[in-house]
């Protein structure tokens, strides 16, 4: 099966700092999404980004499908950005399935 | 955005009982839904893919007789944990794929505690 690895596994930032989270995948994928899981377990969809670059406020994401990685940029981090960030890739043929990455646990300090 | 409703949000049951979790797509049709399990401080592990009107496809290592999945309509999928045991205690999350856009939307999860 496909392997989806995220780095770093843990990240601590001071409020206002910038960061880059990485998602590497071992096979070709149909789609890719980034999620933020809040402390209550709810998964918030951040980006649907099978390729290219998108921006939404302080967040942006880039996927280079041919090189099998995606990056999530967080600028001017805030304490509310804390939580776990996951990438998930749609993989397989026919009814493809979504496989989650290992996650990056982010803590932003005031 | 699209809304996926999952109920109950929390359930505590005795060992040996069965628990049913519902997942509904409220404002779109979902021919495909996915069920995940998440243990504390771990990632989401795909349990099964549920297609409307057909049998679910289970991932390797997931007991299909213990985790019964029914996807009877384009907006509803259910997961029944049969004869639950303490080791089944976990956070279960459903998701629905919005066919038109291909995006995945998630329910709010169910915390299952088996005593």
CSV table of C-alpha atoms in Angstrom, one decimal:
chain,number,residue,atom,x,y,z
A,1,UNK,CA,0.0,0.0,0.0
A,2,UNK,CA,0.9,3.7,0.0
A,3,UNK,CA,2.9,5.3,2.7
A,4,UNK,CA,2.1,8.9,3.7
A,5,UNK,CA,4.7,10.4,6.0
A,6,UNK,CA,4.5,13.9,7.6
A,7,UNK,CA,7.3,16.0,9.0
A,8,UNK,CA,8.0,17.2,11.5
A,9,UNK,CA,6.0,15.0,13.9
A,10,UNK,CA,6.0,17.7,16.6
A,11,UNK,CA,6.5,21.5,16.3
A,12,UNK,CA,6.5,24.2,18.9
A,13,UNK,CA,6.3,27.8,17.8
A,14,UNK,CA,6.2,31.2,19.4
A,15,UNK,CA,3.2,33.2,18.4
A,16,UNK,CA,3.9,35.2,15.2
A,17,UNK,CA,6.4,32.7,13.8
A,18,UNK,CA,6.1,31.0,10.4
A,19,UNK,CA,6.3,27.3,9.7
A,20,UNK,CA,6.2,24.7,6.9
A,21,UNK,CA,4.7,21.3,7.3
A,22,UNK,CA,5.5,18.6,4.8
A,23,UNK,CA,3.6,15.6,3.5
A,24,UNK,CA,5.4,12.9,1.4
A,25,UNK,CA,3.6,10.1,-0.3
A,26,UNK,CA,5.1,7.0,-1.9
A,27,UNK,CA,2.8,6.5,-4.9
A,28,UNK,CA,0.7,8.5,-7.4
A,29,UNK,CA,-2.5,9.9,-5.9
A,30,UNK,CA,-5.7,11.3,-7.3
A,31,UNK,CA,-6.4,14.0,-4.7
A,32,UNK,CA,-4.8,15.5,-1.6
A,33,UNK,CA,-6.4,17.3,1.3
A,34,UNK,CA,-5.0,19.1,4.4
A,35,UNK,CA,-6.9,19.0,7.6
A,36,UNK,CA,-6.6,20.5,11.1
A,37,UNK,CA,-7.9,18.4,14.0
A,38,UNK,CA,-8.9,20.6,16.9
A,39,UNK,CA,-8.7,19.5,20.5
A,40,UNK,CA,-12.3,18.2,20.4
A,41,UNK,CA,-11.4,15.8,17.5
A,42,UNK,CA,-13.2,17.7,14.8
A,43,UNK,CA,-11.4,17.6,11.4
A,44,UNK,CA,-11.5,20.9,9.6
A,45,UNK,CA,-10.8,20.9,5.9
A,46,UNK,CA,-8.1,23.4,5.1
A,47,UNK,CA,-7.3,22.7,1.4
A,48,UNK,CA,-8.3,20.4,-1.4
A,49,UNK,CA,-5.1,20.5,-3.4
A,50,UNK,CA,-4.3,17.7,-5.8
A,51,UNK,CA,-1.7,20.0,-7.5
A,52,UNK,CA,-0.6,23.6,-7.6
A,53,UNK,CA,-0.7,26.3,-5.0
A,54,UNK,CA,-3.6,27.7,-3.0
A,55,UNK,CA,-3.9,30.4,-0.3
A,56,UNK,CA,-6.4,31.1,2.3
A,57,UNK,CA,-5.5,33.9,4.7
A,58,UNK,CA,-2.4,33.0,6.7
A,59,UNK,CA,-2.4,29.5,5.3
A,60,UNK,CA,-1.2,28.3,1.9
A,61,UNK,CA,-0.4,25.0,0.4
A,62,UNK,CA,1.5,23.6,-2.5
A,63,UNK,CA,1.4,20.1,-4.0
A,64,UNK,CA,4.0,18.9,-6.5
A,65,UNK,CA,2.3,15.6,-7.5
A,66,UNK,CA,5.1,14.6,-9.9
A,67,UNK,CA,7.5,14.6,-6.9
A,68,UNK,CA,5.0,13.2,-4.5
A,69,UNK,CA,4.9,15.8,-1.8
A,70,UNK,CA,2.8,18.6,-0.5
A,71,UNK,CA,3.6,21.6,1.8
A,72,UNK,CA,1.4,23.5,4.2
A,73,UNK,CA,2.6,27.0,5.1
A,74,UNK,CA,1.4,28.7,8.3
A,75,UNK,CA,2.4,32.4,8.6
A,76,UNK,CA,2.1,34.6,11.6
A,77,UNK,CA,1.0,31.7,13.7
A,78,UNK,CA,-1.6,32.2,16.5
A,79,UNK,CA,-2.4,30.1,19.5
A,80,UNK,CA,-5.6,29.0,17.8
A,81,UNK,CA,-3.5,27.3,15.2
A,82,UNK,CA,-2.5,24.6,17.8
A,83,UNK,CA,-3.6,21.1,17.1
A,84,UNK,CA,-2.8,18.3,14.8
A,85,UNK,CA,-2.4,18.8,11.0
A,86,UNK,CA,-3.0,15.8,8.7
A,87,UNK,CA,-2.7,15.4,5.0
A,88,UNK,CA,-4.8,12.7,3.4
A,89,UNK,CA,-4.4,11.3,-0.1
A,90,UNK,CA,-6.9,9.7,-2.4
A,91,UNK,CA,-5.2,6.5,-3.7
A,92,UNK,CA,-6.1,3.5,-5.7
A,93,UNK,CA,-8.1,2.8,-8.8
A,94,UNK,CA,-11.9,2.7,-9.2
A,95,UNK,CA,-13.4,3.8,-5.8
A,96,UNK,CA,-10.2,5.2,-4.4
A,97,UNK,CA,-9.7,5.5,-0.7
A,98,UNK,CA,-8.3,8.2,1.5
A,99,UNK,CA,-5.2,7.4,3.5
A,100,UNK,CA,-4.1,9.7,6.2
A,101,UNK,CA,-0.6,10.8,6.9
A,102,UNK,CA,1.2,10.4,10.3
A,103,UNK,CA,0.3,14.0,11.4
A,104,UNK,CA,2.2,17.0,12.7
A,105,UNK,CA,1.3,18.1,16.2
A,106,UNK,CA,1.6,21.9,16.5
A,107,UNK,CA,1.7,23.9,19.6
A,108,UNK,CA,1.8,27.7,19.4
A,109,UNK,CA,2.9,29.5,22.5
A,110,UNK,CA,1.6,33.0,23.5
B,1,UNK,CA,-19.7,23.9,3.0
B,2,UNK,CA,-21.0,20.4,3.0
B,3,UNK,CA,-22.2,19.0,6.4
B,4,UNK,CA,-21.8,15.5,7.7
B,5,UNK,CA,-23.6,14.7,10.9
B,6,UNK,CA,-22.4,11.8,13.1
B,7,UNK,CA,-24.3,10.5,16.1
B,8,UNK,CA,-23.9,9.8,18.9
B,9,UNK,CA,-20.9,11.9,19.8
B,10,UNK,CA,-20.1,9.9,22.9
B,11,UNK,CA,-21.2,6.4,24.1
B,12,UNK,CA,-20.4,4.3,27.1
B,13,UNK,CA,-21.4,0.7,27.0
B,14,UNK,CA,-20.9,-2.5,28.8
B,15,UNK,CA,-18.7,-5.2,27.4
B,16,UNK,CA,-20.6,-7.6,25.2
B,17,UNK,CA,-23.2,-5.1,24.0
B,18,UNK,CA,-23.6,-3.7,20.5
B,19,UNK,CA,-23.3,0.0,19.5
B,20,UNK,CA,-24.6,1.6,16.4
B,21,UNK,CA,-23.1,4.9,15.0
B,22,UNK,CA,-24.8,6.9,12.3
B,23,UNK,CA,-23.3,9.1,9.7
B,24,UNK,CA,-25.4,11.3,7.5
B,25,UNK,CA,-24.5,13.7,4.7
B,26,UNK,CA,-27.0,16.5,5.2
B,27,UNK,CA,-26.8,18.6,2.0
B,28,UNK,CA,-25.2,16.3,-0.6
B,29,UNK,CA,-25.4,12.8,-1.8
B,30,UNK,CA,-22.5,10.6,-0.9
B,31,UNK,CA,-22.1,7.4,-2.9
B,32,UNK,CA,-19.0,6.6,-0.9
B,33,UNK,CA,-18.4,7.0,2.8
B,34,UNK,CA,-15.4,6.0,4.8
B,35,UNK,CA,-15.1,4.9,8.4
B,36,UNK,CA,-11.9,5.6,10.4
B,37,UNK,CA,-10.7,4.7,13.9
B,38,UNK,CA,-8.3,6.9,15.8
B,39,UNK,CA,-6.4,5.9,19.0
B,40,UNK,CA,-5.1,8.7,21.3
B,41,UNK,CA,-2.2,10.6,19.7
B,42,UNK,CA,-2.3,8.5,16.6
B,43,UNK,CA,-3.4,9.1,13.0
B,44,UNK,CA,-6.7,8.1,11.5
B,45,UNK,CA,-6.7,4.5,10.3
B,46,UNK,CA,-9.1,3.6,7.5
B,47,UNK,CA,-11.4,0.7,8.6
B,48,UNK,CA,-13.6,0.3,5.6
B,49,UNK,CA,-15.0,2.0,2.5
B,50,UNK,CA,-18.8,2.0,2.2
B,51,UNK,CA,-20.6,2.2,-1.1
B,52,UNK,CA,-24.3,2.9,-1.4
B,53,UNK,CA,-26.2,-0.3,-2.2
B,54,UNK,CA,-23.3,-2.7,-2.0
B,55,UNK,CA,-21.1,-4.4,0.5
B,56,UNK,CA,-18.4,-2.5,2.3
B,57,UNK,CA,-14.8,-3.1,1.5
B,58,UNK,CA,-12.8,-3.7,4.7
B,59,UNK,CA,-9.1,-3.0,5.2
B,60,UNK,CA,-6.8,-5.7,6.1
B,61,UNK,CA,-7.0,-6.7,9.8
B,62,UNK,CA,-10.5,-5.2,10.3
B,63,UNK,CA,-13.0,-7.8,11.3
B,64,UNK,CA,-16.1,-7.4,9.1
B,65,UNK,CA,-18.2,-9.5,11.5
B,66,UNK,CA,-17.4,-7.2,14.4
B,67,UNK,CA,-17.7,-3.9,12.5
B,68,UNK,CA,-20.9,-4.1,10.5
B,69,UNK,CA,-21.3,-1.4,7.9
B,70,UNK,CA,-24.6,-0.6,6.1
B,71,UNK,CA,-24.9,2.1,3.5
B,72,UNK,CA,-28.6,1.9,2.6
B,73,UNK,CA,-29.1,5.3,1.1
B,74,UNK,CA,-27.1,8.1,-0.6
B,75,UNK,CA,-27.1,10.0,2.7
B,76,UNK,CA,-26.7,7.5,5.4
B,77,UNK,CA,-24.1,5.0,6.5
B,78,UNK,CA,-24.1,3.1,9.8
B,79,UNK,CA,-21.3,1.3,11.7
B,80,UNK,CA,-22.3,-1.3,14.3
B,81,UNK,CA,-19.7,-2.5,16.7
B,82,UNK,CA,-21.0,-5.9,17.7
B,83,UNK,CA,-20.2,-7.5,21.0
B,84,UNK,CA,-18.0,-4.6,22.0
B,85,UNK,CA,-15.0,-5.2,24.2
B,86,UNK,CA,-12.7,-2.7,26.0
B,87,UNK,CA,-10.1,-3.0,23.3
B,88,UNK,CA,-12.7,-1.5,20.9
B,89,UNK,CA,-12.7,1.7,22.8
B,90,UNK,CA,-11.6,4.4,20.4
B,91,UNK,CA,-12.6,7.5,18.5
B,92,UNK,CA,-14.6,6.6,15.4
B,93,UNK,CA,-15.0,9.1,12.6
B,94,UNK,CA,-17.0,8.9,9.4
B,95,UNK,CA,-16.5,10.8,6.2
B,96,UNK,CA,-18.4,11.3,3.0
B,97,UNK,CA,-17.0,12.0,-0.4
B,98,UNK,CA,-18.9,14.7,-2.2
B,99,UNK,CA,-19.1,13.1,-5.6
B,100,UNK,CA,-19.2,16.3,-7.7
B,101,UNK,CA,-16.1,17.8,-6.2
B,102,UNK,CA,-14.3,14.7,-4.9
B,103,UNK,CA,-13.7,16.4,-1.6
B,104,UNK,CA,-13.9,14.6,1.7
B,105,UNK,CA,-16.0,15.9,4.6
B,106,UNK,CA,-16.0,14.6,8.1
B,107,UNK,CA,-18.4,13.9,10.9
B,108,UNK,CA,-17.6,15.2,14.4
B,109,UNK,CA,-16.6,11.7,15.6
B,110,UNK,CA,-17.9,9.2,18.2
B,111,UNK,CA,-15.9,8.5,21.4
B,112,UNK,CA,-16.7,4.9,22.3
B,113,UNK,CA,-15.8,3.7,25.8
B,114,UNK,CA,-16.4,0.0,26.6
B,115,UNK,CA,-16.4,-0.9,30.2
